[in-house]
Tab-separated table of C-alpha atoms in Angstrom:
chain	number	residue	atom	x	y	z
A	8	MET	CA	118.108	118.567	81.438
A	9	GLY	CA	116.092	116.919	84.232
A	10	LYS	CA	117.105	116.729	87.797
A	11	VAL	CA	117.888	113.673	89.897
A	12	TYR	CA	115.259	113.089	92.678
A	13	ILE	CA	116.954	111.516	95.614
A	14	VAL	CA	114.307	109.832	97.691
A	15	GLY	CA	114.613	108.351	101.224
A	16	THR	CA	113.749	108.542	104.825
A	17	CYS	CA	115.794	111.656	106.180
A	18	ASP	CA	114.917	110.776	109.696
A	19	THR	CA	117.114	107.722	109.525
A	20	LYS	CA	119.294	108.023	106.365
A	21	GLY	CA	119.886	111.790	106.174
A	22	ALA	CA	123.710	111.574	106.045
A	23	GLU	CA	123.613	109.070	103.136
A	24	LEU	CA	121.103	110.891	101.174
A	25	ASN	CA	122.837	114.247	101.488
A	26	TYR	CA	125.983	112.590	100.468
A	27	ALA	CA	124.275	111.313	97.347
A	28	LYS	CA	123.030	114.837	96.576
A	29	GLU	CA	126.506	116.223	96.897
A	30	VAL	CA	127.756	113.634	94.358
A	31	VAL	CA	125.121	114.338	91.898
A	32	HIS	CA	125.887	118.122	92.187
A	33	ARG	CA	129.526	117.543	91.635
A	34	ALA	CA	128.532	115.570	88.584
A	35	GLY	CA	127.139	118.802	87.153
A	36	THR	CA	123.435	117.621	87.498
A	37	GLY	CA	120.577	119.249	89.485
A	38	ALA	CA	119.366	117.319	92.507
A	39	VAL	CA	116.281	117.379	94.577
A	40	LEU	CA	116.307	115.689	97.966
A	41	VAL	CA	112.855	114.248	98.777
A	42	ASP	CA	112.140	113.239	102.377
A	43	VAL	CA	109.532	110.349	102.873
A	44	GLY	CA	110.293	109.699	106.441
A	45	THR	CA	107.173	109.238	108.757
A	46	LEU	CA	108.900	109.974	112.098
A	47	GLY	CA	109.951	113.653	111.789
A	48	GLU	CA	110.840	116.442	109.641
A	49	ASP	CA	114.287	117.225	108.095
A	50	ALA	CA	115.144	120.913	107.522
A	51	ASP	CA	117.840	119.893	104.930
A	52	ALA	CA	115.416	118.243	102.533
A	53	ASP	CA	114.275	120.190	99.333
A	54	ILE	CA	110.863	118.571	99.641
A	55	ARG	CA	109.734	117.805	103.186
A	56	ALA	CA	107.890	114.626	104.245
A	57	ARG	CA	104.767	116.703	104.946
A	58	ASP	CA	104.788	118.232	101.307
A	59	VAL	CA	104.921	114.697	99.854
A	60	ALA	CA	102.207	113.378	102.465
A	61	GLU	CA	99.805	116.064	101.092
A	62	PHE	CA	99.613	114.268	97.776
A	63	HIS	CA	97.884	111.399	99.575
A	64	PRO	CA	94.188	111.192	98.421
A	65	GLU	CA	93.049	111.699	101.985
A	66	GLY	CA	95.664	114.357	102.881
A	67	ALA	CA	98.692	114.418	105.002
A	68	ALA	CA	97.030	113.011	108.136
A	69	ALA	CA	96.440	109.764	106.408
A	70	VAL	CA	100.276	109.428	106.333
A	71	LEU	CA	101.766	111.302	109.212
A	72	GLY	CA	98.938	110.666	111.633
A	73	GLN	CA	99.422	106.877	111.835
A	74	THR	CA	100.773	105.043	114.881
A	75	ASP	CA	101.588	101.838	112.905
A	76	ARG	CA	104.680	102.154	111.020
A	77	GLY	CA	103.532	99.692	108.160
A	78	THR	CA	100.456	101.665	107.695
A	79	ALA	CA	102.402	104.925	107.611
A	80	VAL	CA	104.828	103.525	105.095
A	81	SER	CA	102.117	102.279	102.775
A	82	ALA	CA	100.351	105.599	102.845
A	83	MET	CA	103.488	107.453	102.124
A	84	ALA	CA	104.222	105.154	99.051
A	85	LYS	CA	100.737	106.167	97.711
A	86	ALA	CA	101.480	109.849	98.387
A	87	LEU	CA	105.026	109.674	96.712
A	88	THR	CA	103.522	107.997	93.669
A	89	ALA	CA	101.115	110.914	93.121
A	90	PHE	CA	104.000	113.405	94.013
A	91	LEU	CA	106.501	111.990	91.460
A	92	ARG	CA	103.829	111.853	88.719
A	93	SER	CA	103.122	115.517	89.322
A	94	ARG	CA	106.723	116.596	88.619
A	95	GLY	CA	107.752	117.654	85.155
A	96	ASP	CA	111.505	117.935	85.641
A	97	ILE	CA	112.499	114.374	86.688
A	98	GLY	CA	115.532	113.220	84.867
A	99	ALA	CA	116.165	110.158	87.142
A	100	VAL	CA	114.975	108.867	90.563
A	101	LEU	CA	117.600	107.577	93.038
A	102	GLY	CA	116.329	105.658	96.149
A	103	LEU	CA	118.379	104.562	99.172
A	104	GLY	CA	117.293	102.342	101.921
A	105	GLY	CA	116.509	98.971	103.605
A	106	THR	CA	113.407	96.850	103.276
A	107	GLY	CA	110.931	99.464	104.275
A	108	ASN	CA	112.232	102.340	102.119
A	109	THR	CA	112.738	99.835	99.214
A	110	ALA	CA	109.117	98.883	99.254
A	111	LEU	CA	108.069	102.483	99.580
A	112	VAL	CA	110.138	103.988	96.899
A	113	THR	CA	109.993	101.238	94.285
A	114	GLU	CA	106.227	101.281	94.472
A	115	ALA	CA	106.390	104.951	93.271
A	116	MET	CA	108.972	104.132	90.781
A	117	ARG	CA	106.921	101.399	89.240
A	118	ALA	CA	104.377	103.850	88.493
A	119	LEU	CA	106.648	106.075	86.351
A	120	PRO	CA	107.011	105.590	82.587
A	121	ILE	CA	109.444	103.102	80.986
A	122	GLY	CA	112.536	104.899	79.820
A	123	LEU	CA	112.727	107.340	82.871
A	124	PRO	CA	115.743	106.239	84.726
A	125	LYS	CA	115.066	104.482	88.257
A	126	LEU	CA	117.841	103.356	90.415
A	127	MET	CA	117.217	101.825	93.847
A	128	VAL	CA	120.319	101.133	96.267
A	129	SER	CA	118.985	98.586	98.687
A	130	THR	CA	119.979	96.061	101.250
A	131	VAL	CA	117.620	93.501	99.676
A	132	ALA	CA	118.851	93.841	96.052
A	133	SER	CA	120.933	90.577	95.977
A	134	GLY	CA	117.703	88.470	96.641
A	135	ASN	CA	114.437	88.089	94.764
A	136	VAL	CA	113.726	91.510	93.501
A	137	ALA	CA	110.668	90.590	91.309
A	138	PRO	CA	108.163	92.147	93.797
A	139	TYR	CA	110.200	95.429	93.720
A	140	VAL	CA	110.771	95.536	89.994
A	141	GLY	CA	107.690	94.049	88.354
A	142	PRO	CA	107.406	94.699	84.628
A	143	ASN	CA	109.521	97.840	84.795
A	144	ASP	CA	113.034	99.093	83.702
A	145	LEU	CA	113.954	99.590	87.404
A	146	THR	CA	117.587	99.022	88.407
A	147	MET	CA	118.417	97.419	91.810
A	148	MET	CA	121.851	97.963	93.180
A	149	TYR	CA	122.926	95.920	96.283
A	150	SER	CA	124.300	98.162	99.001
A	151	VAL	CA	126.774	95.522	100.230
A	152	VAL	CA	126.776	97.068	103.789
A	153	ASP	CA	123.670	98.365	105.342
A	154	VAL	CA	122.503	101.793	104.577
A	155	ALA	CA	123.372	102.961	108.107
A	156	GLY	CA	126.033	105.546	108.147
A	157	LEU	CA	128.697	106.575	105.760
A	158	ASN	CA	131.975	104.405	105.630
A	159	ALA	CA	134.551	103.447	103.199
A	160	ILE	CA	132.302	100.995	101.623
A	161	SER	CA	128.922	102.828	101.606
A	162	ARG	CA	130.514	106.042	100.203
A	163	ARG	CA	131.817	104.153	97.066
A	164	VAL	CA	128.499	102.336	96.521
A	165	ILE	CA	126.290	105.362	97.103
A	166	GLY	CA	128.589	107.441	95.111
A	167	ASN	CA	128.646	105.128	92.208
A	168	ALA	CA	124.917	105.123	92.173
A	169	ALA	CA	124.675	108.833	92.383
A	170	ASN	CA	127.082	109.308	89.492
A	171	ALA	CA	125.055	106.714	87.581
A	172	ALA	CA	121.804	108.583	88.081
A	173	ALA	CA	123.413	111.792	87.290
A	174	GLY	CA	124.766	110.420	84.072
A	175	MET	CA	121.373	109.002	82.992
A	176	ALA	CA	119.734	112.321	83.758
A	177	ARG	CA	122.279	114.342	81.792
A	178	ASN	CA	122.192	111.834	78.788
A	179	PRO	CA	118.606	110.914	77.978
A	180	ILE	CA	118.038	108.661	75.060
A	181	ALA	CA	116.107	110.413	72.256
A	182	ALA	CA	113.708	108.709	69.834
A	183	SER	CA	115.420	107.920	66.465
A	184	ARG	CA	114.112	109.037	63.153
A	185	ASP	CA	114.402	105.369	62.086
A	186	ASP	CA	112.020	104.154	64.875
A	187	ARG	CA	108.963	102.612	63.192
A	188	PRO	CA	105.447	102.593	65.026
A	189	GLY	CA	105.552	100.077	67.778
A	190	ILE	CA	102.860	97.143	68.199
A	191	GLY	CA	102.696	95.072	71.236
A	192	MET	CA	101.748	91.218	70.713
A	193	THR	CA	101.278	88.480	73.196
A	194	MET	CA	102.350	84.941	72.291
A	195	PHE	CA	102.654	81.581	73.702
A	196	GLY	CA	104.392	78.575	72.229
A	197	VAL	CA	100.923	77.247	71.117
A	198	THR	CA	100.191	80.554	69.259
A	199	THR	CA	103.585	81.095	67.843
A	200	PRO	CA	102.589	80.263	64.160
A	201	CYS	CA	99.857	83.137	64.325
A	202	VAL	CA	102.228	85.727	65.768
A	203	THR	CA	104.979	84.703	63.325
A	204	GLU	CA	102.660	85.206	60.346
A	205	MET	CA	101.498	88.588	61.698
A	206	ARG	CA	105.223	89.778	62.116
A	207	GLN	CA	105.896	88.807	58.546
A	208	LEU	CA	102.788	90.803	57.434
A	209	LEU	CA	103.614	93.951	59.656
A	210	GLY	CA	107.303	93.753	60.075
A	211	GLU	CA	108.344	96.077	57.267
A	212	THR	CA	106.145	98.932	58.376
A	213	HIS	CA	106.057	98.513	62.184
A	214	GLU	CA	108.342	97.502	64.968
A	215	ILE	CA	106.978	94.490	66.700
A	216	TYR	CA	107.476	93.834	70.301
A	217	VAL	CA	106.483	90.256	71.313
A	218	PHE	CA	105.636	89.407	74.999
A	219	HIS	CA	105.612	85.840	76.274
A	220	ALA	CA	102.326	85.487	78.055
A	221	THR	CA	103.612	84.347	81.345
A	222	GLY	CA	101.998	86.880	83.556
A	223	VAL	CA	104.790	89.442	83.707
A	224	GLY	CA	104.785	89.475	79.854
A	225	GLY	CA	101.295	90.908	79.627
A	226	GLN	CA	102.139	93.431	82.524
A	227	SER	CA	105.221	94.494	80.536
A	228	MET	CA	103.230	95.073	77.359
A	229	GLU	CA	100.594	97.072	79.360
A	230	LYS	CA	103.356	99.068	81.082
A	231	LEU	CA	104.583	100.065	77.592
A	232	VAL	CA	100.908	101.164	76.799
A	233	ASP	CA	100.666	103.272	79.922
A	234	SER	CA	104.109	104.874	79.206
A	235	GLY	CA	102.973	105.825	75.686
A	236	LEU	CA	105.563	103.817	73.915
A	237	LEU	CA	103.212	101.612	71.696
A	238	GLN	CA	100.959	102.679	68.965
A	239	GLY	CA	98.689	99.760	69.125
A	240	VAL	CA	98.315	96.238	70.559
A	241	ILE	CA	97.500	92.860	68.905
A	242	ASP	CA	96.635	90.900	72.031
A	243	VAL	CA	96.077	87.606	70.529
A	244	THR	CA	97.105	85.416	73.544
A	245	THR	CA	95.046	86.208	76.641
A	246	THR	CA	95.816	83.031	78.403
A	247	GLU	CA	97.106	84.723	81.520
A	248	VAL	CA	93.403	85.347	82.307
A	249	ALA	CA	92.884	81.600	82.687
A	250	ASP	CA	95.801	81.354	85.210
A	251	LEU	CA	94.475	84.362	87.176
A	252	LEU	CA	90.880	83.005	87.595
A	253	ILE	CA	91.762	79.136	87.857
A	254	GLY	CA	94.920	79.383	89.779
A	255	GLY	CA	97.797	78.798	87.423
A	256	VAL	CA	101.443	79.884	87.771
A	257	PHE	CA	101.409	82.553	84.931
A	258	PRO	CA	98.477	84.796	85.967
A	259	ALA	CA	97.599	88.210	84.845
A	260	THR	CA	96.740	90.879	87.519
A	261	GLU	CA	93.318	92.154	88.068
A	262	ASP	CA	94.372	95.183	85.901
A	263	ARG	CA	94.755	93.060	82.767
A	264	PHE	CA	93.412	95.277	79.758
A	265	GLY	CA	93.446	98.194	82.199
A	266	ALA	CA	96.142	100.161	80.133
A	267	VAL	CA	94.171	99.978	77.057
A	268	ILE	CA	90.978	101.024	78.959
A	269	ARG	CA	92.897	103.955	80.458
A	270	THR	CA	94.532	105.218	77.161
A	271	GLY	CA	92.123	104.270	74.529
A	272	LEU	CA	95.019	102.710	72.382
A	273	PRO	CA	93.943	100.775	69.374
A	274	TYR	CA	93.351	97.140	70.317
A	275	VAL	CA	92.897	94.035	68.416
A	276	GLY	CA	92.486	90.899	70.562
A	277	SER	CA	91.592	87.333	70.727
A	278	VAL	CA	91.408	84.267	73.004
A	279	GLY	CA	94.758	82.571	72.299
A	280	ALA	CA	95.594	79.633	74.665
A	281	VAL	CA	92.827	80.301	77.071
A	282	ASP	CA	92.250	76.424	76.722
A	283	MET	CA	94.918	75.993	79.275
A	284	VAL	CA	96.024	76.680	82.855
A	285	ASN	CA	99.807	76.492	83.506
A	286	PHE	CA	101.430	74.624	86.452
A	287	GLY	CA	105.056	73.462	86.998
A	288	ALA	CA	106.201	69.916	86.928
A	289	ARG	CA	103.576	67.052	87.027
A	290	GLU	CA	103.955	66.610	90.651
A	291	THR	CA	103.331	70.247	91.462
A	292	VAL	CA	99.803	70.269	90.163
A	293	PRO	CA	97.559	71.036	93.054
A	294	ALA	CA	95.544	67.990	94.353
A	295	PRO	CA	92.057	69.367	93.293
A	296	PHE	CA	93.152	69.459	89.851
A	297	ARG	CA	95.017	66.141	89.457
A	298	ASP	CA	92.103	64.318	87.952
A	299	ARG	CA	91.484	67.058	85.340
A	300	ARG	CA	92.697	66.698	81.732
A	301	LEU	CA	96.514	67.368	81.963
A	302	HIS	CA	99.202	67.506	79.253
A	303	VAL	CA	102.870	67.426	80.115
A	304	HIS	CA	104.366	70.145	77.803
A	305	ASN	CA	107.828	69.502	79.159
A	306	ALA	CA	109.479	68.455	82.505
A	307	GLN	CA	108.925	71.780	84.011
A	308	VAL	CA	105.459	72.737	82.468
A	309	THR	CA	102.094	70.800	82.812
A	310	LEU	CA	99.101	72.224	81.180
A	311	MET	CA	95.530	71.679	82.279
A	312	ARG	CA	92.553	71.898	80.016
A	313	THR	CA	89.929	74.448	80.830
A	314	THR	CA	86.408	73.223	81.320
A	315	PRO	CA	83.183	74.825	79.909
A	316	ASP	CA	82.634	76.333	83.344
A	317	ASP	CA	86.250	77.692	83.408
A	318	ASN	CA	85.656	79.099	79.969
A	319	SER	CA	82.471	80.782	80.874
A	320	ARG	CA	84.228	82.674	83.666
A	321	ILE	CA	87.196	83.574	81.413
A	322	GLY	CA	84.934	84.799	78.709
A	323	ALA	CA	82.990	86.958	81.197
A	324	PHE	CA	86.162	88.574	82.537
A	325	ILE	CA	87.430	89.384	79.130
A	326	VAL	CA	84.260	90.859	77.766
A	327	GLU	CA	83.696	92.921	80.800
A	328	ARG	CA	86.936	94.652	80.277
A	329	LEU	CA	86.456	94.909	76.422
A	330	ASN	CA	83.108	96.630	77.048
A	331	ARG	CA	84.972	99.414	79.039
A	332	MET	CA	87.478	100.180	76.119
A	333	GLN	CA	86.645	103.599	74.536
A	334	GLY	CA	89.194	103.423	71.805
A	335	PRO	CA	88.938	101.497	68.626
A	336	VAL	CA	88.601	97.745	69.341
A	337	ARG	CA	88.216	94.529	67.269
A	338	PHE	CA	88.027	91.154	69.070
A	339	LEU	CA	88.188	88.091	67.012
A	340	LEU	CA	86.967	84.562	67.774
A	341	PRO	CA	88.787	81.657	65.983
A	342	LEU	CA	85.890	79.177	65.872
A	343	GLN	CA	88.071	76.172	64.969
A	344	GLY	CA	90.387	76.304	68.030
A	345	VAL	CA	92.222	78.625	70.333
A	346	SER	CA	95.749	76.974	70.464
A	347	ALA	CA	97.970	74.469	68.844
A	348	ILE	CA	96.778	71.618	71.046
A	349	ASP	CA	93.079	72.664	70.882
A	350	ALA	CA	92.771	71.685	67.083
A	351	ALA	CA	90.948	68.704	65.990
A	352	GLY	CA	92.846	65.472	66.853
A	353	GLN	CA	94.972	67.324	69.485
A	354	PRO	CA	94.856	66.586	73.257
A	355	PHE	CA	92.950	69.682	74.171
A	356	HIS	CA	90.316	69.443	71.478
A	357	ASP	CA	87.078	70.260	73.347
A	358	PRO	CA	84.265	71.918	71.249
A	359	ASP	CA	82.040	72.186	74.166
A	360	ALA	CA	84.631	74.105	76.260
A	361	ASP	CA	85.279	76.441	73.219
A	362	ALA	CA	81.631	76.922	72.742
A	363	ALA	CA	81.204	78.015	76.383
A	364	LEU	CA	83.999	80.542	75.978
A	365	PHE	CA	82.499	81.948	72.814
A	366	SER	CA	79.076	82.032	74.226
A	367	ALA	CA	80.118	84.013	77.268
A	368	ILE	CA	81.772	86.687	75.165
A	369	ARG	CA	78.895	86.777	72.694
A	370	SER	CA	76.268	87.225	75.521
A	371	GLY	CA	78.330	89.680	77.419
A	372	TRP	CA	79.229	91.855	74.522
A	373	ARG	CA	77.820	95.461	74.300
A	374	ASP	CA	77.691	96.894	71.013
A	375	ALA	CA	79.312	100.318	70.437
A	376	GLU	CA	80.406	102.234	67.475
A	377	ASN	CA	84.143	101.817	68.442
A	378	ARG	CA	84.005	97.960	69.198
A	379	ARG	CA	83.299	95.010	66.902
A	380	LEU	CA	83.117	91.294	67.756
A	381	ILE	CA	84.359	89.328	64.692
A	382	GLU	CA	83.966	85.588	64.227
A	383	ILE	CA	86.276	83.867	61.983
A	384	ASP	CA	85.670	80.102	60.897
A	385	ALA	CA	89.297	79.187	61.200
A	386	HIS	CA	91.883	77.925	63.677
A	387	ILE	CA	93.948	80.570	65.515
A	388	ASN	CA	97.204	79.480	63.950
A	389	SER	CA	95.851	79.499	60.367
A	390	PRO	CA	97.273	82.023	57.984
A	391	GLU	CA	93.658	83.128	57.422
A	392	PHE	CA	93.163	84.159	61.006
A	393	ALA	CA	96.540	86.098	61.205
A	394	ALA	CA	95.507	87.899	58.044
A	395	ALA	CA	92.175	88.876	59.606
A	396	LEU	CA	93.878	90.195	62.790
A	397	VAL	CA	96.319	92.236	60.637
A	398	ALA	CA	93.403	93.621	58.491
A	399	ASN	CA	91.384	94.620	61.395
A	400	PHE	CA	94.470	96.263	62.955
A	401	HIS	CA	94.912	98.359	59.797
A	402	ASP	CA	91.184	99.167	59.992
A	403	ILE	CA	91.209	100.556	63.548
A	404	HIS	CA	94.251	102.734	62.681
A	405	ALA	CA	92.677	104.086	59.580
A	406	SER	CA	89.473	104.943	61.571
A	407	ARG	CA	91.043	105.995	64.961
A	408	ARG	CA	90.184	109.649	64.292
A	409	GLU	CA	86.456	108.727	64.579
A	410	PHE	CA	86.709	107.786	68.271
C-alpha cells in the first residue's frame, strides 16, 4: 500500500498540513508531509523544503536563494516534480493551499501518471481550473474558506480531502484480466468515418480510446502514452498542429508527438483535418483572417482553409517530429483529401494546398529502418484508407521486437 504525500508550504500552512496528516494516519494509511515553503524550514515536515529543492537541476540554491517569490515558487515546482517522480511509494498526493501553492503543487501533479490519485484542496477550485488540471485525472476541491487556520469549516473540508486521499491510496484499482490492449485514436467530425471504420476493424481485439482533436484531446492521448497506459497510437487526425502554427482555438502544444518520441510506442499517423484552422463564431475570426476561405461549421465553430504556405509549415512541423521517433512508425498520406470537406466538390477542396502539405513531408522525411512514409491514392475517409491504417498498425506490432 502506498503512502499519502501531503504537500504544502509549511511556513504558512503548517497547522492545516499537519491536521491532514493526522486524519490520514487515523484512516490507517501512511503519510509523508512534504514542505515546499520557500521562506523557512519546518522541523515537523518529513521531507524538508531543502531536501525537495535539491532535486532542482541547478541545485537548492536555484530555489531557496531567490529574492523574488514568483521565481522561487516556479523553481520549487520544478524541484517538486523531480522529487515526486523519484519516489516509489506514492499511493496518492494531497495538496493544500491558495493560488501560489496550487500552481506549484499541480504542476508537479500533472507530471505524474494517469491513475495515480491526485487531490488539490484550493481556494481557486471553483473557478477556471483548466490551467491547473490540463489533460490529467487531477481532482480539484474547493476549500470554501481560505486555507488560513483551522476552524469548523476548514477542518471538515481538509478532513474530507485527507480521508479521500487515504481511501484512494488504500484501495488502488488493479488492471482487469478482461482488459484488452489499448489504442489511442484522434478524431474530428470531418474524420469520423475513418475512425469509425478502424474501430470496427480493431474493436474485437483492442480497446479503442478516441480523443477529440481539440487541443486538450491530443494532450490527453499523449498523457496516456507517457503513463504507459496505451499499447499503440493511430494518430489519424493531427489538425491541432494547424491551430498551433496558424493561431486557431484548438491548438496542440509544442510537445505534440513528444510522448511517442520519448517512449518509442508504436505509431501510425496521418494528416487528418490539417486543411482547417478552428475559430469560434463567425464574428470571432481575427481580422487578418476574415478575407480567407471560411466555412461556418455551426453557430459556434468557423473553419478556415489552410493555404499552401500554411500547409508547408504544418508538414515541416510534423515531419521534424516524426524523424525523431525511434520506435516503429508508419505515416500515411491520403492523396485524395484529408477531411470530409477537402474532397472533390467540397468547400475546402484545394489540390494545391494538399500538394504543398505532402511535398513538405516528403522533402523533410529521413529514411530509417523503423520509419516508413506510405502514400495511398484514396481519400482519408475511404474504407481503403482506414484498412491501410489498420494493416500498418498490425505490421508495426508484429515487427516491434526489431526496434
